[in-house]
Coordinates of C-alpha atoms in Angstrom, one line a residue:
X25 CA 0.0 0.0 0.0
X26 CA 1.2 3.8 -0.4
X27 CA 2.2 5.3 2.5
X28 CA 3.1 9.6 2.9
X29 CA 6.3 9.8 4.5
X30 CA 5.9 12.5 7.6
X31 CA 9.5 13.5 6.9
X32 CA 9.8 14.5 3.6
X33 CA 6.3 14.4 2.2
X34 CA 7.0 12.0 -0.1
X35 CA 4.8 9.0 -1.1
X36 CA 6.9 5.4 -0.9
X37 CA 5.2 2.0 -2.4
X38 CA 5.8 -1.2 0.8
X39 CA 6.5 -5.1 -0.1
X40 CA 3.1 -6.1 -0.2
X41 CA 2.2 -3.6 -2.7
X42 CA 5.3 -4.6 -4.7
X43 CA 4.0 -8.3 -4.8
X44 CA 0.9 -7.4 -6.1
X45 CA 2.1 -5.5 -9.3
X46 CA 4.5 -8.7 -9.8
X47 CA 1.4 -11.0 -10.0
X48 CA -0.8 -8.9 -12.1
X49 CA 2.1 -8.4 -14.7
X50 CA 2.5 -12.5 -14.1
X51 CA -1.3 -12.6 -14.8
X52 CA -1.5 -11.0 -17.9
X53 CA 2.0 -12.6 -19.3
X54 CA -0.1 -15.8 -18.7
X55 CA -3.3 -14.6 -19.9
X56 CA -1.5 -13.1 -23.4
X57 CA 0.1 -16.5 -23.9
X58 CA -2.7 -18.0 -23.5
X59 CA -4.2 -15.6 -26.3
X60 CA -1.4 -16.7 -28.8
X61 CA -1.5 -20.4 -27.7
X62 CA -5.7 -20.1 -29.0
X63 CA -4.5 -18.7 -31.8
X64 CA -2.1 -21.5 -32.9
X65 CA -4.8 -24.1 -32.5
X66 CA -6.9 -21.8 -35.0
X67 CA -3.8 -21.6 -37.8
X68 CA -2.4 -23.9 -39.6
X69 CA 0.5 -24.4 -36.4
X70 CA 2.0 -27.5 -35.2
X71 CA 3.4 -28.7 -32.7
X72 CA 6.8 -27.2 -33.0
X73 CA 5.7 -24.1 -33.2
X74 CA 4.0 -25.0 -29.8
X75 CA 7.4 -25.8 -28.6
X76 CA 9.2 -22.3 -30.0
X77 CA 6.1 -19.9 -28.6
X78 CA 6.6 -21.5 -25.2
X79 CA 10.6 -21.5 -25.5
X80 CA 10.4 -17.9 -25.9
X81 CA 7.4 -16.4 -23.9
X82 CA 9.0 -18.2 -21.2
X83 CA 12.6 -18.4 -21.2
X84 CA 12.7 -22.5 -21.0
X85 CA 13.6 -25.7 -22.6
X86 CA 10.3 -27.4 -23.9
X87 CA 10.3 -30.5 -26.0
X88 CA 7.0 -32.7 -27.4
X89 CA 8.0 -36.5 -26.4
X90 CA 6.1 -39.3 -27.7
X91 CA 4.9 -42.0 -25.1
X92 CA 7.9 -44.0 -27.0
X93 CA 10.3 -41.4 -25.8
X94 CA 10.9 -40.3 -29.2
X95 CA 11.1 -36.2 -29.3
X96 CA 8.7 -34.9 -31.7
X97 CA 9.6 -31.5 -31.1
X98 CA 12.0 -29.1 -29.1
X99 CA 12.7 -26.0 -29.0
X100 CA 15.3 -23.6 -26.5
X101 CA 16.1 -20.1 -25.9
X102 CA 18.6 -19.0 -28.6
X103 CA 19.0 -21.9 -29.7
X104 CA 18.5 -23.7 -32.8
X105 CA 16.1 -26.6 -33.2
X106 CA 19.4 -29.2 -34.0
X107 CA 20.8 -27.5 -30.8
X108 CA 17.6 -28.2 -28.9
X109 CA 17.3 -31.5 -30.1
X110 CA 20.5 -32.1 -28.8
X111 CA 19.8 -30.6 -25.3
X112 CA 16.9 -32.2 -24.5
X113 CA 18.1 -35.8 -25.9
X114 CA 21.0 -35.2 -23.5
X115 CA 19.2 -34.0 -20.4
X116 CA 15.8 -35.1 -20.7
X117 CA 15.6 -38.1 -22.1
X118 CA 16.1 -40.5 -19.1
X119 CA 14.8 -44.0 -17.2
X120 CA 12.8 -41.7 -14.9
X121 CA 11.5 -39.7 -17.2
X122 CA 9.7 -42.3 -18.6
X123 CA 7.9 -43.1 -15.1
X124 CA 6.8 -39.8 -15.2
X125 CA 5.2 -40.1 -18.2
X126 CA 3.4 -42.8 -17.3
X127 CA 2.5 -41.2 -14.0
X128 CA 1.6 -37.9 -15.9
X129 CA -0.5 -40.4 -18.2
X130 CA -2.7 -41.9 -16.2
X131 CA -3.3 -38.9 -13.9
X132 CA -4.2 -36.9 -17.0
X133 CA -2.8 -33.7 -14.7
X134 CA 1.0 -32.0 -15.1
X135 CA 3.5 -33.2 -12.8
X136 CA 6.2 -31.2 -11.9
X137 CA 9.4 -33.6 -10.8
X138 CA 12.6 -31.5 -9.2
X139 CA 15.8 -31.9 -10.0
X140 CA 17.9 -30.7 -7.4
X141 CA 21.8 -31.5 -8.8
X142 CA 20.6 -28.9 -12.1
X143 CA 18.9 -26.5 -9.7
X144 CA 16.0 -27.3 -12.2
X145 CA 12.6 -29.1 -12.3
X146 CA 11.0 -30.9 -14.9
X147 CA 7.1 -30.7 -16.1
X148 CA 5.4 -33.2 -17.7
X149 CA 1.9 -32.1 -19.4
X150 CA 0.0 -34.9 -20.7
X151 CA -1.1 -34.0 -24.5
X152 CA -4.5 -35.4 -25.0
X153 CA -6.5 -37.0 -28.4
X154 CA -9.5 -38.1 -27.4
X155 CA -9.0 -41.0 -24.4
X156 CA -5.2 -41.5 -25.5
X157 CA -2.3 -39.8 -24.4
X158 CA 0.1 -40.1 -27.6
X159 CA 2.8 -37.7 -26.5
X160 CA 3.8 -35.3 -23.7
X161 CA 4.5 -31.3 -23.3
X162 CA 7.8 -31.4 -21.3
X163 CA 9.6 -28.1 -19.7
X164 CA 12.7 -27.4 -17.9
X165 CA 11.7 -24.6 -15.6
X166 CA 13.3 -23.0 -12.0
X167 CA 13.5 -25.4 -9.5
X168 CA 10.5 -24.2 -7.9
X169 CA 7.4 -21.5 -8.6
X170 CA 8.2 -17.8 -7.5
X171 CA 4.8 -17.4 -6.9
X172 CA 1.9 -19.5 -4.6
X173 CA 0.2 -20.7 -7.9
X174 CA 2.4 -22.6 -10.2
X175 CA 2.0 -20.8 -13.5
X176 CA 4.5 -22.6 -15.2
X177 CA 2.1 -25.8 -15.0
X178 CA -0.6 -23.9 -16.0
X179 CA 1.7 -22.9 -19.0
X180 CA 2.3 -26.3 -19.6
X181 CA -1.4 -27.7 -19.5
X182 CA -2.7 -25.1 -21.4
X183 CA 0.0 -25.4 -24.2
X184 CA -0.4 -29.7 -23.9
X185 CA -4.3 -28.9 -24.4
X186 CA -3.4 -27.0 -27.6
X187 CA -1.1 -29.7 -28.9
X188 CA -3.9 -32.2 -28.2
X189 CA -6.6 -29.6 -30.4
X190 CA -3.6 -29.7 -33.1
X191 CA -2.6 -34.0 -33.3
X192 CA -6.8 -34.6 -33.3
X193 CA -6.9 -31.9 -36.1
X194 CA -3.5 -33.6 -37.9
X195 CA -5.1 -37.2 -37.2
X196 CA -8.4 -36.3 -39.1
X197 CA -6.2 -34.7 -41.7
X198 CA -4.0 -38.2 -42.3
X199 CA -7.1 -40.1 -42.1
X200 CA -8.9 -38.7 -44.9
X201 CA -6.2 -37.9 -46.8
X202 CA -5.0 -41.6 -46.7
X203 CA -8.4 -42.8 -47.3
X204 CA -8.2 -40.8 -50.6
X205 CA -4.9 -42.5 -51.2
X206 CA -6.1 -45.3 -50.6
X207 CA -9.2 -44.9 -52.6
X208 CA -7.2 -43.7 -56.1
X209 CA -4.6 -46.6 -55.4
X210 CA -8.1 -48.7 -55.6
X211 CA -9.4 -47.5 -58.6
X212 CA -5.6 -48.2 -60.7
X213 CA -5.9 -51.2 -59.8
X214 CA -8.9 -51.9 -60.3
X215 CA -8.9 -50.2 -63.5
X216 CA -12.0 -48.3 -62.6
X217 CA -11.1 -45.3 -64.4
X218 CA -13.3 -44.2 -66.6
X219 CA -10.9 -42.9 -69.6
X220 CA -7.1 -42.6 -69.8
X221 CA -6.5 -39.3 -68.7
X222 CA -8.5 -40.1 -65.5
X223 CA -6.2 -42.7 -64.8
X224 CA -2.7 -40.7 -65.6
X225 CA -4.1 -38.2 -63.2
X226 CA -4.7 -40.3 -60.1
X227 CA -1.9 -42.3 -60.9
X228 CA 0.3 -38.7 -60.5
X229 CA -1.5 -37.5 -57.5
X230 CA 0.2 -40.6 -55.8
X231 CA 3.7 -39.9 -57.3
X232 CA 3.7 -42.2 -60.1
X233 CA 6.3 -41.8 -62.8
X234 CA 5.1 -41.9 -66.4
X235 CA 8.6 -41.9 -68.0
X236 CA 9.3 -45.0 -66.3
X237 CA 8.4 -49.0 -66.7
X238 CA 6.8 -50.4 -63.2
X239 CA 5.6 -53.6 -62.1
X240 CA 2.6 -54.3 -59.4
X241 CA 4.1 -56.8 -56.9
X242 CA 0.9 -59.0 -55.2
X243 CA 2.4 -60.3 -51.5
X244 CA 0.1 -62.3 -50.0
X245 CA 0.7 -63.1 -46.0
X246 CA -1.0 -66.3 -44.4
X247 CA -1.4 -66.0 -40.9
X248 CA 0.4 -68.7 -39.0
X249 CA -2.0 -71.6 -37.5
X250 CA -2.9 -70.6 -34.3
X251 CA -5.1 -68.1 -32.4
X252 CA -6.9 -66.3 -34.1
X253 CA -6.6 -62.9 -32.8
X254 CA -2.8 -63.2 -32.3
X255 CA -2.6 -64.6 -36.0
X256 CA -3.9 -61.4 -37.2
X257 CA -1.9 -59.3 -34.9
X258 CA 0.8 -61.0 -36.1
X259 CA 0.0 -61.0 -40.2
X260 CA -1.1 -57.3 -39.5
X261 CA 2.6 -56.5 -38.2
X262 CA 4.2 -58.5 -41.1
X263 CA 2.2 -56.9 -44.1
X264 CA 2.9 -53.2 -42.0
X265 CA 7.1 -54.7 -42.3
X266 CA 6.5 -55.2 -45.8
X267 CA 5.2 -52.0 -47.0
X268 CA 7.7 -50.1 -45.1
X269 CA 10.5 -52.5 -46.6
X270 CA 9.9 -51.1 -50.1
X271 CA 9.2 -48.0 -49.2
X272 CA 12.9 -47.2 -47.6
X273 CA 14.1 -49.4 -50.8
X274 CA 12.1 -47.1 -53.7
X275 CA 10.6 -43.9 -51.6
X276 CA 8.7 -43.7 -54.9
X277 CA 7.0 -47.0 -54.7
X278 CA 2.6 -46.9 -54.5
X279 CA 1.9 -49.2 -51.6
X280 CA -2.1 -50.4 -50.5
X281 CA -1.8 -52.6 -47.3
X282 CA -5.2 -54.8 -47.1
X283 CA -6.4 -57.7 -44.4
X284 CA -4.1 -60.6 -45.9
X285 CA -2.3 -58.7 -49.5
X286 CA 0.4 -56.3 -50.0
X287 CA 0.2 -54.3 -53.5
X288 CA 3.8 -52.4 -54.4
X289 CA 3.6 -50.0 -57.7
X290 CA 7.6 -50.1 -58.4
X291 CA 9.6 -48.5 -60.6
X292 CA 11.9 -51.1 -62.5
X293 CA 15.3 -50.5 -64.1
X294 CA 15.7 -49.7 -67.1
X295 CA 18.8 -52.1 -67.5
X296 CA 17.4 -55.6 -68.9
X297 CA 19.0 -58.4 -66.9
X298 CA 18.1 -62.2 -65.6
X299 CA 16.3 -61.0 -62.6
X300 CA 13.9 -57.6 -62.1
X301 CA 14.3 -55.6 -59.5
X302 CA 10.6 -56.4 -58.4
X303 CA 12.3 -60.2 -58.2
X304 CA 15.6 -58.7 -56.5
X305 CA 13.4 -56.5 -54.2
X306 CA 10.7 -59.2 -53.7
X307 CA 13.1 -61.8 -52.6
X308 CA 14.8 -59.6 -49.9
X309 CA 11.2 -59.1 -48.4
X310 CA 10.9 -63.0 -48.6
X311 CA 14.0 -62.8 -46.6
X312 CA 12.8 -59.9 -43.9
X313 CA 10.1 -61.2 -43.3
X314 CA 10.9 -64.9 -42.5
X315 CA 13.5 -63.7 -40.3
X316 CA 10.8 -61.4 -38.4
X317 CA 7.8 -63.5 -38.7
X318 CA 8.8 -67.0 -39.6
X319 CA 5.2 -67.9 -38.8
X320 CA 4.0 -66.2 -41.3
X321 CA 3.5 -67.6 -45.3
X322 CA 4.6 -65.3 -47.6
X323 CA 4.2 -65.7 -51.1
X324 CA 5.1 -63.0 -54.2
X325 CA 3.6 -62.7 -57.9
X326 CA 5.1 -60.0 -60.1
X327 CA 3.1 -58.6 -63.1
X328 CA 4.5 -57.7 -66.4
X329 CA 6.3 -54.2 -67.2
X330 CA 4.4 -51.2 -68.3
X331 CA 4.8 -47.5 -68.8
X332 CA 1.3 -46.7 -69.0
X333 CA -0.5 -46.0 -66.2
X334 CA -4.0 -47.8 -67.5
X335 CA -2.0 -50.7 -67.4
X336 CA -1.3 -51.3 -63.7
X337 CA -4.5 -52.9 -63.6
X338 CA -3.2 -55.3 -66.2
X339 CA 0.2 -55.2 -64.4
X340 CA -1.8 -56.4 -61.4
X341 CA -4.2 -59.2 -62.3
X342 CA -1.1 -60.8 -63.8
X343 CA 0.3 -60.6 -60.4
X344 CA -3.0 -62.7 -59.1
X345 CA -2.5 -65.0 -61.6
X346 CA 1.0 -65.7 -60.3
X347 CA -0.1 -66.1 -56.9
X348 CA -2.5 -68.6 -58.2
X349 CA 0.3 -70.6 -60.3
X350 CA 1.9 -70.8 -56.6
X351 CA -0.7 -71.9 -54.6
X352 CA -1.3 -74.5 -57.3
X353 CA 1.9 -75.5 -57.8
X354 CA 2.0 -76.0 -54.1
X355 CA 4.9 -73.7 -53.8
X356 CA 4.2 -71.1 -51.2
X357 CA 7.2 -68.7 -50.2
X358 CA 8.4 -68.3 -53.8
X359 CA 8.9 -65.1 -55.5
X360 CA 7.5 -66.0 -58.9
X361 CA 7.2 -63.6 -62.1
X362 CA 4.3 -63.6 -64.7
X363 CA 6.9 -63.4 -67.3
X364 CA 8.7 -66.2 -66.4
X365 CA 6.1 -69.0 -66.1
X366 CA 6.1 -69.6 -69.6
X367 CA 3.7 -72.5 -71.0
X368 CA 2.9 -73.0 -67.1
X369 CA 0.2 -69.6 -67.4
X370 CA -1.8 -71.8 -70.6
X371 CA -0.7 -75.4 -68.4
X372 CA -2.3 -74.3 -65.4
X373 CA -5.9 -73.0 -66.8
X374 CA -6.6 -76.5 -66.8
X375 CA -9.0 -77.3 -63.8
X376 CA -7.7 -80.3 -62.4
X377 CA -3.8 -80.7 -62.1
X378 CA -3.8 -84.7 -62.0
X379 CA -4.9 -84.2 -65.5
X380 CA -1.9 -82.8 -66.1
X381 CA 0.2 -85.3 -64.0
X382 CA -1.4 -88.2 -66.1
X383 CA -0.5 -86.5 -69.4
X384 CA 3.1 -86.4 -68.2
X385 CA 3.3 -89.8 -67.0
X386 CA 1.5 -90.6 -70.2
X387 CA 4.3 -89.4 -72.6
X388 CA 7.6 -89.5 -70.2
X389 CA 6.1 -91.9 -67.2
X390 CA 9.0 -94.9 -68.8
X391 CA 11.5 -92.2 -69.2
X392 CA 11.3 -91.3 -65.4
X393 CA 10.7 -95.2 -64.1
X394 CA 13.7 -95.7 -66.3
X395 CA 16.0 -92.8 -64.5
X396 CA 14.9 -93.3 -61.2
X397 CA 16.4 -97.5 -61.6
X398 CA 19.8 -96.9 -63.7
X399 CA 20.2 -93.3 -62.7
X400 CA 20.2 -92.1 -66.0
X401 CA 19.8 -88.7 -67.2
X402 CA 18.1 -88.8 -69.8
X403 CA 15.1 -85.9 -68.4
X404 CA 18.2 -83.4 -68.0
X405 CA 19.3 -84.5 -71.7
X406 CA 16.1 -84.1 -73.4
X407 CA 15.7 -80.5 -71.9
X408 CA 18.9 -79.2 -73.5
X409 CA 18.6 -80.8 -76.8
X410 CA 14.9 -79.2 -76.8
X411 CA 17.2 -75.5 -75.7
X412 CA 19.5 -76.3 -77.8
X413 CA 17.5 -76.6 -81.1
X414 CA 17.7 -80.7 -81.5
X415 CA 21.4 -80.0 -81.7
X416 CA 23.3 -83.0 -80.1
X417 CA 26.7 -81.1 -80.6
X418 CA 25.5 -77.8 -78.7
X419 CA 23.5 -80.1 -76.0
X420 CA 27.0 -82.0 -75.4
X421 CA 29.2 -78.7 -74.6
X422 CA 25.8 -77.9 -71.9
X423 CA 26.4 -81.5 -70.8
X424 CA 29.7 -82.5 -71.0
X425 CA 29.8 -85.2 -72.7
X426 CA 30.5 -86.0 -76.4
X427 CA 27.7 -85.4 -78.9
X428 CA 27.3 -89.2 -79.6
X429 CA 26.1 -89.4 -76.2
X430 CA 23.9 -87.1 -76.5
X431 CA 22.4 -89.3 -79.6
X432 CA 22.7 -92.5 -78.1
X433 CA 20.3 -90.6 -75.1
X434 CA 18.0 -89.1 -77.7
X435 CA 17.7 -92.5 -79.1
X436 CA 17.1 -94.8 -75.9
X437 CA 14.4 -92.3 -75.0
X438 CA 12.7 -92.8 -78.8
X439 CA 12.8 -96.4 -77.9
X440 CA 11.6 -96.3 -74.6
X441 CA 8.5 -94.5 -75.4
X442 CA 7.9 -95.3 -79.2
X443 CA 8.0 -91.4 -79.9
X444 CA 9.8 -90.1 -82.6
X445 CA 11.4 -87.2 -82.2
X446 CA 11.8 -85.9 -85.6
X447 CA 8.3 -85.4 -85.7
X448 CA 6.3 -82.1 -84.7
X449 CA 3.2 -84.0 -82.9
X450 CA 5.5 -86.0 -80.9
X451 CA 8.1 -83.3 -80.3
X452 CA 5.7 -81.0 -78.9
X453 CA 3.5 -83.8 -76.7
X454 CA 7.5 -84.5 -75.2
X455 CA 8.5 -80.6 -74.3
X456 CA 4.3 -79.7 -73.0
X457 CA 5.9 -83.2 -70.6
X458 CA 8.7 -81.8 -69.8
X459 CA 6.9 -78.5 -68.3
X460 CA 4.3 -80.3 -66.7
X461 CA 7.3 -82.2 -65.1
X462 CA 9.1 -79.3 -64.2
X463 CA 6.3 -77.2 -62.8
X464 CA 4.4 -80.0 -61.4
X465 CA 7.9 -81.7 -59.7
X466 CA 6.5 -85.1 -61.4
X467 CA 7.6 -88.3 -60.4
X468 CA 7.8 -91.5 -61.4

């Protein structure tokens, strides 16, 4: 209160006035952050700039930390955001932070936590979406309040409830932007699209690469045989590993994760070789993935190359196709291209496969009765004089042996079976055997 001094007249201010001008300037720093906090959650802010306004207003170290421990944001007093990364990885990232954050969770209330060897104290604001608690508002402040009401916890639950307004707004944001993602990668591969142009333009909003040939990759996951909602946790997690796998391989690969299918739109090389980098790519997730989840089935069909974007669709149904050569074949946890099956994709329409099998047996069954007693190789024979153009001398150098061998084998097999080889008919009936045998693993 004033008081007139009876000496000199003069009017002097005591301590108790003194404290209340310090809290009313204390009340309306608070109250004016507060403004600018509401006004973040009404721009286009996030949650670094959270971090900075409060860094600054306030003259502290504040950091967003997920529920992980992994800093989402930080910010410090003349510093720079590297800098401030730095600082609160090396002084706030801890064991007993991380039982404050569950404390701080559960309570849904800031916790202040001193730490008396740094003359500091550390505030932990629990950043709300809904009923989960994804991350945390944390502050270095003064060891403890000047003041009987802690304003730097206010601060700090005020600013957590604005990060919360900001994730809910950014979560709403990601949903419906990936359900438009997801939608558009639905339509190329469904080949919905109702002209070409409609296609080339979804296909660019995700990315895709029109001077470039792609393949669709099909990678179907089979839970492993047990319960049922662990199975799916666990197929769940593998096709999430999967996606992620070609993403940090191409960053410009499309990827739609579904219940038990992962689709990859890649970019392939432009080099022709033996083995696509689909096939390259698709056999390293063969590998990842068992080593992860060895429970899990895991098999890969690669479509054809295109260019075109209204020929993903294509790209992808020969994929399917692949995938059901596999399962047919009965060779789950291959990585299998379209363009490499050959006769196999005409072989395979048939409906029943011991069709197949009999026709095999039919025109080769002696052949393989006759191998499988003398251990002769007559199979391997008649597949490179077939490659080789009915050429006994080029067959020989494939096989090591002298061309006559190679005749005397051709021979044996003619009178073995009572086919003649020269012929067309029988030629052909001899190499549709020989890929039956191959794809079918035919025995005698």
């Amino acid at each position: 209160m004033a008081v007139q001094s009876p000496f000199t007249g003069r009017t002097s201010v005591t301590s108790g006035s003194t404290e209340i001008i310090q809290e009313n300037r204390t009340l309306r720093d608070l109250v004016e952050i507060y403004r600018h906090l509401s006004g973040l959650a009404l721009q286009d802010a996030d949650i670094a700039t959270v971090a900075h306004l409060i860094a600054q207003r306030t003259d502290v170290t504040v950091a967003v930390i997920s529920h992980k421990m992994g800093i989402l944001a930080a910010a410090s007093p003349g510093q720079s955001d590297g800098s401030a990364f730095q600082y609160v990885h090396d002084h706030l990232i801890h064991p007993r932070l991380a039982h404050m954050l569950v404390s701080a969770g559960k309570s849904r209330q800031p916790l202040r936590l001193p730490d008396p060897a740094r003359g500091r104290a550390r505030i932990v604001a629990p950043i709300l979406v809904g009923d989960t608690v994804p991350a945390y508002l944390v502050s270095l402040v003064a060891a403890a309040p000047d003041q009987g009401e802690d304003i730097d916890l206010l601060i700090a639950e005020h600013a957590a409830t604005i990060c919360g307004v900001i994730l809910a707004r950014e979560r709403v944001f990601f949903s419906a932007a990936s359900q438009v993602r997801d939608d558009l990668v639905e339509g190329l591969l469904s080949g919905s699209g109702r002209d070409n142009d409609e296609v080339t333009r979804w296909a660019q909003h995700l990315g895709y690469d029109t001077e470039r040939e792609h393949r669709v990759l099909s990678i179907i996951l089979e839970s492993p045989a047990s319960d049922t909602q662990r199975s799916a946790l666990v197929a769940e997690r593998a096709a999430g590993a999967a996606a992620r796998l070609f993403l940090a391989q191409s960053p410009d690969a499309i990827t739609s994760v579904r219940t038990d299918e992962v689709v990859v739109v890649l970019t392939e090389n432009t080099s022709r070789g033996s083995t696509t980098r689909a096939e390259q790519l698709g056999t390293l997730c063969m590998q990842r993935l068992g080593a992860l989840f060895p429970d899990v089935g895991v098999s890969i069909g690669v479509g054809g190359a295109f260019r075109e974007p209204a020929h993903i669709a294509r790209s992808y149904e020969e994929a399917r196709r692949t995938i059901e050569v596999i399962r047919r074949l009965g060779r789950r946890g291959a990585v299998v291209a379209f363009d490499k099956l050959g006769i196999s994709r005409l072989l395979l329409q048939v409906p029943d496969i011991e069709t197949l099998r009999e026709f095999a047996t039919d025109i080769l069954g002696e052949v393989l009765r006759h191998e499988k007693k003398h251990h002769s190789e007559y199979i391997a024979t008649l597949i490179c004089y077939f490659q080789e153009n009915n050429s006994p001398q080029r067959a020989s150098k494939l096989l090591h042996v002298h061309p006559n061998t190679v005749t005397y084998r051709i021979h044996r097999i003619e009178e073995i079976t009572g086919l003649d080889l020269n012929t067309y008919r029988d030629r052909l009936a001899v190499q549709v055997a020989l890929e039956i045998i191959d794809a079918l693993e035919v025995s005698a």
